[in-house]
Amino acid sequence: MSALIDTPNLADHDGFYAELLAAHRCLDEKRSQALNAQLIMILANHIGDRRVLAEALALALRDIG
Amino acid sequence: MPHTRRPFPFMRPPGLDLPENRHGVLIVGAGPVGLAMALELANHDVSSIVLDDNNVVSAGSRAICWSKRSLEILDRIGVGERCLRKGVTWKVGRTYCRDEEVFSFDLLPEDGHKMPAFVNLQQYYVEEYLIEAARENPLVEMRFRNRVSGVVQSRDCVRAEIETPEGNYRLEADYLIACDGARSSIRESMGLDFAGELFEERFLIADVELKTEMPSERRFWFEPTFHSGQSALLHKQPDNIYRIDLQLGWGANPRRESRPENVIPRIERVVGHSDFRLDWVSVYTFQCRRLRDFVHGRVIFAGDSAHIVSPFGARGGNSGLQDVDALGWRLAAVLRSRSPRNILEDFDAERTFAADENLLNSSRATKFMTPTDGIERLLRDQVLALAAKAPFARAWVNSGRLSVPCVYPSEGADDGTMPALSRPGSVAPDAPVENGWLLNRLGGRMVVLALGCEMPRVDGANVFAPRVTDMLRHRYLGIATSAVYLIRPDQVIAARWPYPDPASVEKTISRLWRLGK
C-alpha cells in the first residue's frame, strides 16, 4: 500500500498555487532556487515519514530522472 | 613546547643470529591500534611481537578525539585512566555559519559512566602510554626499527621478511596483524584492492601553542570571515596546544600551503592574534575506502590499513580500537585451540559492517562540508540558512557525526520489554556497581549479568549479580523485573532473557566460540 497521498488532498490547491507563484514573483533565479530548497526541507521535516518522502521523490523523478 | 620524541632503543633481534622458533602473533605497526592489539592479546594470555620500522611516537597530534568506547577499551588494557587524566574532556560543540553560532550540542549529559563522551589527547601521548604498558608486559615484545619488507603465507604459517639496521632476518608465526596504517605496505604488497571514494578536497591541520586559554569546546565554522568560503575546526588539547583544521580547496598546493609563512597568517586570522607558536603542520586529502575483507588467511588487517575515513567525526583511531576489541578475544581463542579458525569470520563480518557505517557517516559529512558546485552547494547553503531560523534544521547541519560504537547485527535472544540501548549487538552500557564500575567488573571475559533473579552456574561464563540500582534498572531492565544478559569478552551484549535459562545461555556461549551445536 502506498504511504504517499497522490490523489486530491489539499482543499484550496488553486489558492496555494497562486501563493507559491506570488512568493517567487519578486525573486531572481538564485533566490527562487533558495526558496524552493528551503521549502522542500521544511515540508520534509513536517511530513516526518521517510517512506512518504521516498515515494514523493520517486514520483517526482518519474519521467524526469 | 613541541613534544619531545625520545627514540626507543634498537635491540638486536635474536633472529639475526639464529632462526627463531615460530611465534604466535606478529603485529606490524606500533601505532595506537598495533599497541592496543598487543596489550589486548596479552589480556587473553597470548604473547605477540610488535614490529615497527620507526623508533619514535608519531609527530603531531593526528588522532586527537578519543571516544567513550575507546577510553573504555584503553581502560581495559591499562591506560584509560592515564589518558583521561591527561586529556581535555569536552562535551560542548559549537557550530558557526559565517560568524554566527547556528547551534551547539552537549554530549552525554548523563551521569553514571566512568568515561566521558570524548577526551582530546594528542596521539603521541596515547602511543607513549601504550608503549610504556607494552614494555612492562611480559607477553609483549617491542622491536623498533624492524621493517617488514615482505609477507608470504602458506596454509599453516605466515612468514615475514624483516630489515633492521644490523641486517635482515625472517620470522614465522601463526598470524600476522597488519596495523601499518593508511598507506599499509602489507596491503600493497598483497595487491589488495582498497576501494572507495577520494574527495577533491584538502585540509591543512596544525598544532599551535597559545598563551591564552580558550574554552574546552569543539568549534566548527562554515565559511567564517577569517577563512573565506571554506570551513575550519578548532579543538583544545592538553599543554595549551590547539588543533586547527582548515579547508584549503582542491586547487591548493599542499607543499606551498604547509610552509610556515603561509600557515601563520591563516592561524592569525582564526585566533585573532599572533601570540602563538606553530608546532606541527600537515595536509591531508579526504578519502573513504576499505578493504573488502579484513581477514586474508593468516594475515589480518585492523585500523587504517583496513579502512580509512575523512577525519571529521573521529572515526579513524576510534574505529581502529574497536577492531582490536572485536578481534582480540576471538584470535586468542583460535591460538589457544578453543575455537576453530572460522570464528575470525565473525570479526570480519562485524568490523566490515562497522566500517560501512563509518564510511557512510563520513562521506555524508564530507559532502555536506565540501559540496560540489550547483545543487549540492545550493542545498547545503539553504540548510545553513534554515538553521538560523528553524530548530529542526540545526540537526541537519553536518560537521561530522561523532563516533559512537555501532550496534552489530545480532541473532542473540532478545526481549522487547527491555531497554533499546542494551539490545544484543550493543556495547554494554556502563553503570556504577559496588564501589566501582560495571565495565571494569566485566573485564575481558564472558560474563552472565543477572539482575533481579538467581542465576545458576553456567559452563563457560562467570555469573555477576550486582544489587539492582536505579541506573542498572534504567539501562538494563526497563519495565522488566528481572533480566539475564550474556556479555561477550569485548563487552558487547550477545543475548538477553527475562529469566534465567541456563541451557539457552550455554547454547549461545557455544555459538559465540563457534563450537558445534
XYZ file of C-alpha atoms in Angstrom:
582
model
C 0.000 0.000 0.000
C 1.206 3.442 -0.861
C 2.023 5.806 2.010
C 2.047 8.871 -0.224
C -1.246 10.534 -0.997
C -1.221 11.222 -4.737
C -4.942 11.886 -5.051
C -6.528 15.300 -4.281
C -5.854 16.152 -0.645
C -5.412 19.934 -0.450
C -8.673 21.870 -0.306
C -7.666 25.197 -1.823
C -4.977 23.992 -4.205
C -5.564 26.888 -6.612
C -5.044 29.283 -3.734
C -1.800 27.535 -2.731
C -0.544 27.521 -6.315
C -1.172 31.266 -6.540
C 0.575 31.791 -3.214
C 3.591 29.835 -4.437
C 3.805 31.942 -7.603
C 3.411 35.111 -5.556
C 6.235 34.064 -3.244
C 8.558 33.664 -6.215
C 7.376 36.776 -8.060
C 9.984 39.258 -6.867
C 12.838 36.781 -6.608
C 15.638 36.314 -9.097
C 16.550 32.791 -10.250
C 19.031 32.221 -7.430
C 16.677 33.308 -4.682
C 13.843 31.306 -6.203
C 16.003 28.220 -6.029
C 16.880 29.000 -2.433
C 13.200 29.381 -1.583
C 12.335 26.053 -3.209
C 15.175 24.309 -1.434
C 14.138 25.619 1.970
C 10.518 24.807 1.288
C 11.367 21.187 0.449
C 13.280 20.767 3.671
C 10.631 22.458 5.819
C 7.914 20.270 4.324
C 10.038 17.120 4.575
C 10.562 17.763 8.257
C 6.858 18.402 8.712
C 5.880 15.175 6.928
C 8.365 13.301 9.089
C 7.962 9.961 7.353
C 10.888 8.637 5.313
C 8.629 6.260 3.398
C 6.330 9.049 2.232
C 9.333 11.146 1.255
C 10.897 8.279 -0.679
C 7.677 7.772 -2.612
C 7.384 11.510 -3.253
C 10.937 11.551 -4.625
C 10.223 8.551 -6.826
C 7.031 10.139 -8.141
C 8.783 13.401 -8.946
C 11.659 11.544 -10.619
C 9.358 9.522 -12.852
C 9.645 10.928 -16.428
C 12.347 13.332 -15.219
C 15.204 11.122 -13.994
C 56.851 23.219 23.556
C 56.689 20.735 20.721
C 56.553 17.273 22.190
C 59.974 15.701 22.698
C 60.097 12.372 20.999
C 62.656 10.197 22.739
C 63.823 7.423 20.438
C 63.239 3.892 21.683
C 66.309 1.671 21.615
C 67.017 -0.799 18.834
C 67.776 -4.188 20.343
C 69.426 -6.781 18.183
C 66.701 -9.370 17.474
C 67.726 -12.983 18.107
C 66.623 -13.911 14.577
C 69.664 -12.129 13.139
C 71.923 -14.735 14.705
C 69.887 -17.923 14.549
C 66.431 -18.854 13.365
C 63.759 -18.079 15.935
C 61.073 -20.516 16.950
C 57.738 -19.962 15.370
C 55.739 -17.257 17.154
C 52.001 -16.948 17.780
C 51.310 -13.417 16.584
C 53.290 -10.733 14.808
C 51.844 -7.242 14.874
C 53.124 -4.826 12.279
C 52.931 -1.174 13.313
C 53.378 0.400 16.756
C 50.628 2.972 16.401
C 47.658 3.041 18.774
C 45.970 0.106 17.027
C 49.002 -2.210 16.912
C 49.973 -1.455 20.501
C 46.431 -1.843 21.808
C 46.209 -5.117 19.887
C 49.298 -6.481 21.625
C 48.008 -5.479 25.064
C 44.551 -6.848 24.372
C 46.018 -10.192 23.290
C 48.155 -10.173 26.431
C 44.955 -9.744 28.468
C 43.901 -13.030 26.906
C 47.284 -14.649 27.761
C 48.559 -14.515 24.200
C 52.046 -13.203 23.528
C 52.992 -11.148 20.489
C 55.837 -9.285 18.843
C 55.220 -5.710 17.700
C 57.406 -4.703 14.748
C 57.788 -1.080 13.712
C 60.029 0.485 11.084
C 60.388 3.602 13.241
C 61.603 4.195 16.780
C 59.644 7.249 17.918
C 55.997 8.053 18.626
C 54.010 9.913 15.983
C 54.754 13.524 15.162
C 51.861 15.935 15.615
C 48.510 15.411 17.268
C 46.911 13.292 14.486
C 44.104 11.242 16.086
C 43.021 13.546 18.873
C 39.399 12.838 19.808
C 39.138 9.606 21.780
C 35.582 8.436 22.217
C 33.994 6.982 25.309
C 34.257 3.495 23.858
C 37.943 3.957 23.057
C 38.587 5.129 26.602
C 36.801 2.041 27.914
C 38.955 -0.200 25.711
C 42.100 1.674 26.758
C 40.992 1.247 30.355
C 40.745 -2.497 29.914
C 44.344 -2.577 28.700
C 45.565 -0.357 31.499
C 46.000 3.164 30.114
C 42.452 4.586 30.109
C 42.718 6.462 33.405
C 46.005 8.000 32.365
C 44.532 9.194 29.075
C 41.550 10.609 30.941
C 43.752 12.471 33.437
C 45.990 13.997 30.802
C 43.323 14.630 28.149
C 40.991 17.577 27.787
C 37.455 16.407 28.495
C 34.952 18.228 26.354
C 31.312 17.794 25.641
C 30.147 21.030 24.079
C 30.414 21.531 20.352
C 29.535 24.816 18.686
C 28.837 25.251 15.014
C 29.075 28.611 13.347
C 27.925 29.758 9.967
C 29.892 32.771 8.837
C 30.466 34.318 12.246
C 27.117 33.485 13.855
C 26.646 30.471 16.088
C 23.918 28.338 14.492
C 23.728 25.661 17.128
C 25.569 23.862 19.881
C 25.380 20.348 21.294
C 26.200 18.876 24.670
C 27.305 15.244 24.584
C 26.387 12.762 27.274
C 24.958 14.931 29.981
C 24.130 11.626 31.714
C 25.987 10.523 34.908
C 26.930 7.059 35.908
C 29.583 6.368 33.286
C 33.231 6.063 34.197
C 34.341 7.607 30.910
C 33.166 10.878 29.329
C 31.890 11.164 25.754
C 35.245 12.378 24.422
C 38.672 13.470 25.510
C 41.136 15.268 23.311
C 44.631 13.907 23.602
C 47.436 14.007 21.087
C 48.135 10.636 19.514
C 51.763 10.768 20.694
C 50.645 10.683 24.325
C 48.386 7.701 23.741
C 51.247 5.916 21.967
C 53.663 6.808 24.739
C 51.361 5.372 27.420
C 50.698 2.247 25.371
C 54.402 1.695 24.700
C 55.162 2.004 28.414
C 52.439 -0.513 29.225
C 53.663 -2.820 26.447
C 57.268 -2.703 27.624
C 56.175 -3.614 31.137
C 54.074 -6.503 29.891
C 55.996 -9.786 29.733
C 53.727 -11.040 26.930
C 54.568 -8.157 24.572
C 57.891 -7.768 22.829
C 58.581 -4.497 21.032
C 61.029 -4.453 18.140
C 61.736 -0.952 16.885
C 63.461 -0.290 13.568
C 62.311 -3.661 12.327
C 60.747 -3.056 8.938
C 58.641 -5.802 7.424
C 59.632 -5.884 3.770
C 57.657 -8.901 2.664
C 54.995 -11.311 3.808
C 54.417 -14.817 2.483
C 51.839 -17.213 3.806
C 51.193 -20.896 3.395
C 48.288 -22.928 4.656
C 49.643 -23.282 8.160
C 52.027 -20.382 8.677
C 52.884 -16.799 7.788
C 56.446 -15.653 7.194
C 57.702 -12.070 7.422
C 60.949 -10.797 5.909
C 62.395 -8.138 8.195
C 65.035 -5.455 7.643
C 66.938 -3.913 10.551
C 69.928 -1.545 10.796
C 72.067 -4.614 11.557
C 70.801 -6.867 8.786
C 67.818 -8.871 7.636
C 66.057 -11.874 9.115
C 62.852 -13.799 8.954
C 60.079 -14.634 11.432
C 57.392 -17.257 11.242
C 54.081 -17.042 13.047
C 50.571 -18.388 13.196
C 49.093 -14.961 12.450
C 50.251 -11.543 11.354
C 48.127 -8.494 12.117
C 48.776 -5.562 9.788
C 48.272 -2.374 11.789
C 50.557 -0.443 9.478
C 48.266 2.445 8.745
C 46.552 4.141 5.827
C 49.476 3.516 3.469
C 49.866 -0.094 4.613
C 52.774 -1.631 2.754
C 51.491 -5.088 3.633
C 48.169 -4.313 1.968
C 50.028 -3.047 -1.060
C 52.452 -5.946 -1.258
C 49.492 -8.345 -1.200
C 47.953 -6.405 -4.090
C 44.632 -5.933 -2.274
C 42.079 -3.561 -3.703
C 41.431 -0.596 -1.394
C 38.230 0.636 -2.965
C 36.237 3.740 -2.195
C 35.942 7.441 -2.796
C 38.519 10.180 -2.984
C 37.071 13.608 -2.338
C 38.580 16.524 -4.181
C 39.259 18.402 -1.022
C 42.312 19.152 1.051
C 42.623 20.220 4.640
C 45.546 21.778 6.415
C 45.979 20.683 10.024
C 48.174 22.429 12.540
C 49.054 22.199 16.221
C 49.646 25.622 17.724
C 50.651 26.543 21.223
C 48.722 29.524 22.572
C 49.458 31.540 25.675
C 45.804 32.442 26.122
C 43.294 29.931 27.401
C 40.300 29.081 25.208
C 37.248 27.040 26.280
C 37.250 23.216 26.097
C 34.821 23.055 23.206
C 34.828 21.804 19.681
C 34.206 24.723 17.352
C 33.364 24.323 13.707
C 32.842 27.142 11.236
C 31.210 27.066 7.830
C 32.511 29.916 5.711
C 33.946 32.050 8.515
C 35.021 35.567 7.602
C 38.532 34.661 8.764
C 38.744 31.913 6.162
C 36.533 32.960 3.317
C 34.325 30.389 1.611
C 35.870 27.413 3.420
C 35.432 25.618 6.732
C 37.503 25.460 9.897
C 37.656 23.358 13.062
C 39.271 24.148 16.392
C 39.951 21.676 19.215
C 41.677 22.199 22.525
C 44.347 19.711 23.569
C 46.499 19.351 26.692
C 49.585 21.572 27.215
C 47.748 24.588 25.757
C 48.073 23.153 22.285
C 45.190 23.794 19.935
C 44.465 21.800 16.854
C 43.230 23.742 13.858
C 41.888 22.143 10.695
C 41.417 24.453 7.712
C 39.825 23.536 4.423
C 42.068 24.502 1.527
C 40.134 23.597 -1.596
C 41.264 21.139 -4.228
C 43.343 23.614 -6.188
C 45.697 24.205 -3.259
C 49.299 23.109 -3.486
C 49.909 21.063 -0.324
C 53.611 21.764 -0.121
C 53.240 25.505 -0.537
C 50.318 25.672 1.911
C 52.250 23.901 4.658
C 55.087 26.422 4.656
C 55.070 28.447 7.895
C 54.904 31.757 6.024
C 51.579 30.628 4.517
C 50.231 28.815 7.571
C 50.911 31.506 10.180
C 48.758 34.256 8.612
C 45.820 31.851 8.349
C 46.112 30.901 12.010
C 46.397 34.544 12.993
C 43.009 35.038 11.392
C 41.499 32.074 13.313
C 42.763 33.008 16.762
C 42.732 36.759 16.224
C 46.320 37.461 17.279
C 49.870 36.308 16.637
C 50.840 35.262 20.151
C 51.288 31.570 19.346
C 53.831 29.076 18.239
C 53.399 26.653 15.378
C 54.337 23.113 16.456
C 53.275 20.917 13.579
C 51.599 21.195 10.184
C 50.284 18.613 7.786
C 47.973 18.479 4.769
C 45.543 15.692 4.044
C 43.077 14.656 1.378
C 39.638 13.313 2.233
C 39.261 9.659 1.434
C 36.745 6.972 2.303
C 37.987 3.473 1.451
C 38.027 -0.020 2.813
C 39.303 -3.491 2.093
C 36.592 -5.891 1.047
C 37.749 -8.426 3.656
C 39.826 -7.774 6.757
C 40.937 -11.394 7.178
C 43.146 -12.845 4.434
C 44.158 -16.287 5.579
C 46.758 -15.730 8.274
C 47.093 -12.018 7.634
C 44.533 -9.818 9.381
C 44.069 -6.085 8.845
C 42.999 -3.700 11.610
C 42.712 0.079 11.813
C 43.631 2.421 8.968
C 45.227 -0.380 6.942
C 41.729 -1.876 6.648
C 39.604 1.256 6.341
C 40.098 4.991 6.125
C 37.543 7.756 6.544
C 37.599 11.528 6.412
C 38.550 12.773 9.837
C 35.540 14.863 10.892
C 33.627 12.548 13.188
C 36.562 10.965 14.996
C 36.041 7.658 13.278
C 39.658 6.782 12.406
C 41.537 5.952 15.601
C 38.343 5.101 17.435
C 37.204 2.562 14.877
C 40.705 1.046 14.897
C 40.451 0.431 18.630
C 37.066 -1.164 18.106
C 38.687 -3.527 15.570
C 41.076 -4.525 18.347
C 38.109 -5.064 20.640
C 36.340 -7.369 18.192
C 39.482 -9.301 17.192
C 41.404 -9.904 20.435
C 39.235 -12.470 22.195
C 38.487 -14.353 19.002
C 42.062 -14.601 17.795
C 43.146 -15.636 21.294
C 40.519 -18.392 21.188
C 41.927 -19.688 17.889
C 45.511 -19.597 19.139
C 44.597 -21.410 22.327
C 42.672 -24.024 20.334
C 39.432 -23.100 21.955
C 37.725 -22.106 18.729
C 38.016 -23.095 15.087
C 39.509 -20.552 12.698
C 36.138 -19.627 11.270
C 35.430 -17.585 14.421
C 37.525 -14.940 12.635
C 34.725 -14.665 10.083
C 32.627 -13.143 12.867
C 35.279 -10.464 13.402
C 35.354 -9.799 9.675
C 31.550 -9.586 9.396
C 31.195 -7.243 12.360
C 34.027 -4.903 11.527
C 33.263 -4.612 7.813
C 29.692 -3.772 8.855
C 31.049 -1.131 11.251
C 33.419 0.205 8.582
C 30.484 0.664 6.228
C 28.597 2.606 8.867
C 31.638 4.809 9.469
C 32.204 5.289 5.742
C 28.578 6.233 5.204
C 28.608 8.795 8.006
C 31.931 10.143 6.956
C 31.113 10.516 3.297
C 27.809 12.237 4.140
C 29.615 14.720 6.388
C 32.242 15.288 3.724
C 29.608 16.020 1.094
C 27.981 18.493 3.449
C 31.237 20.241 4.295
C 32.587 20.328 0.796
C 29.602 20.393 -1.570
C 30.231 20.394 -5.297
C 29.101 23.488 -7.167
C 25.480 23.533 -8.266
C 22.649 21.765 -6.482
C 24.836 20.252 -3.705
C 26.043 23.685 -2.706
C 22.547 25.192 -3.007
C 21.014 22.592 -0.692
C 23.896 22.798 1.795
C 23.735 26.607 1.928
C 19.978 26.521 2.428
C 20.293 24.077 5.337
C 22.673 26.550 6.946
C 20.282 29.438 6.223
C 17.352 27.480 7.672
C 19.352 26.515 10.755
C 19.398 30.132 11.800
C 15.604 30.301 11.868
C 14.200 26.778 12.378
C 15.296 24.386 15.143
C 14.823 21.238 13.030
C 17.454 22.337 10.512
C 20.155 22.673 13.163
C 20.239 18.916 13.388
C 20.705 18.738 9.605
C 23.930 20.766 9.771
C 26.590 18.095 9.399
C 30.077 18.991 10.559
C 30.790 15.340 11.312
C 28.619 12.900 13.243
C 30.781 11.925 16.177
C 31.819 8.342 16.622
C 29.610 6.049 18.658
C 30.091 2.283 18.530
C 27.796 0.651 16.030
C 25.238 -1.908 17.090
C 26.289 -5.176 15.461
C 23.633 -7.254 13.743
C 22.843 -9.951 16.286
C 20.966 -13.220 16.255
C 21.055 -13.366 20.036
C 17.853 -13.855 22.015
C 16.148 -10.564 22.787
C 13.271 -9.336 24.876
C 11.321 -6.377 23.580
C 10.359 -5.033 27.007
C 13.974 -4.276 27.906
C 15.723 -1.004 27.019
C 16.783 -0.492 23.409
C 20.196 0.865 24.394
C 21.254 -2.527 25.745
C 19.848 -4.683 22.960
C 22.011 -7.551 21.647
C 24.844 -6.249 19.466
C 25.351 -3.101 21.582
C 28.272 -2.369 23.860
C 27.123 -2.941 27.444
C 26.326 0.486 28.930
C 28.489 1.297 31.921
C 26.991 1.924 35.386
C 28.275 2.232 38.937
C 28.324 -1.118 40.779
C 29.599 -1.980 44.233
C 32.114 0.878 44.639
C 33.328 0.513 41.092
C 32.153 0.366 37.501
C 30.311 -2.322 35.621
C 32.688 -2.350 32.636
C 35.722 -2.751 34.899
C 33.915 -5.569 36.641
C 33.104 -7.319 33.339
C 36.735 -7.064 32.272
C 37.540 -9.145 29.215
C 35.708 -12.377 29.995
C 32.407 -13.946 29.073
C 30.025 -12.835 31.808
C 26.413 -13.504 32.664
C 24.902 -10.410 34.255
C 21.915 -11.466 36.345
C 19.628 -8.731 37.603
C 16.760 -9.288 39.981
C 16.991 -13.074 39.798
C 19.026 -16.058 40.954
C 21.185 -17.372 38.140
C 22.546 -20.907 38.446
C 26.135 -21.565 37.385
C 26.695 -21.992 33.678
C 29.563 -23.541 31.771
C 31.874 -21.030 30.131
C 30.926 -17.783 31.878
C 31.124 -16.174 35.293
C 27.880 -15.018 36.794
C 27.802 -11.473 38.119
C 24.699 -10.477 40.071
C 25.042 -6.976 41.491
C 22.374 -5.279 43.559
C 19.882 -3.634 41.193
C 20.316 0.129 41.422
C 18.205 2.728 39.637
C 20.862 3.141 36.994
C 21.115 -0.593 36.328
C 17.334 -0.736 36.189
C 17.182 2.140 33.734
C 19.938 0.764 31.475
C 19.222 -2.979 31.682
C 15.729 -3.701 32.956
C 13.320 -1.017 31.799
C 9.902 -2.307 32.754
C 11.159 -5.893 33.166
C 11.503 -7.112 36.762
C 14.417 -9.420 36.076
C 16.924 -9.993 33.306
C 19.833 -12.199 32.341
C 22.401 -10.717 29.957
C 25.153 -12.666 28.263
C 28.075 -10.295 27.687
C 30.994 -11.186 25.421
C 34.656 -10.672 26.320
C 34.609 -7.434 24.275
C 31.758 -6.199 26.483
C 29.235 -6.465 23.672
C 25.834 -7.837 24.675
C 25.311 -11.209 22.981
C 21.777 -12.014 24.137
C 19.298 -11.311 26.908
C 16.436 -13.149 28.559
C 13.781 -12.039 31.021
C 14.514 -15.004 33.346
C 17.355 -17.463 33.962
C 17.574 -20.054 31.216
C 20.945 -21.789 31.672
C 20.504 -24.085 28.692
C 19.947 -21.182 26.283
C 22.822 -19.243 27.815
C 25.176 -22.189 27.339
C 23.985 -22.719 23.780
C 24.670 -19.066 22.989
C 28.126 -19.282 24.567
C 28.969 -22.260 22.336
C 27.765 -20.357 19.300
C 29.930 -17.336 20.181
C 33.000 -19.563 20.338
C 31.840 -21.254 17.126
C 31.700 -24.660 18.752
C 29.470 -27.377 17.281
C 25.782 -27.449 18.175
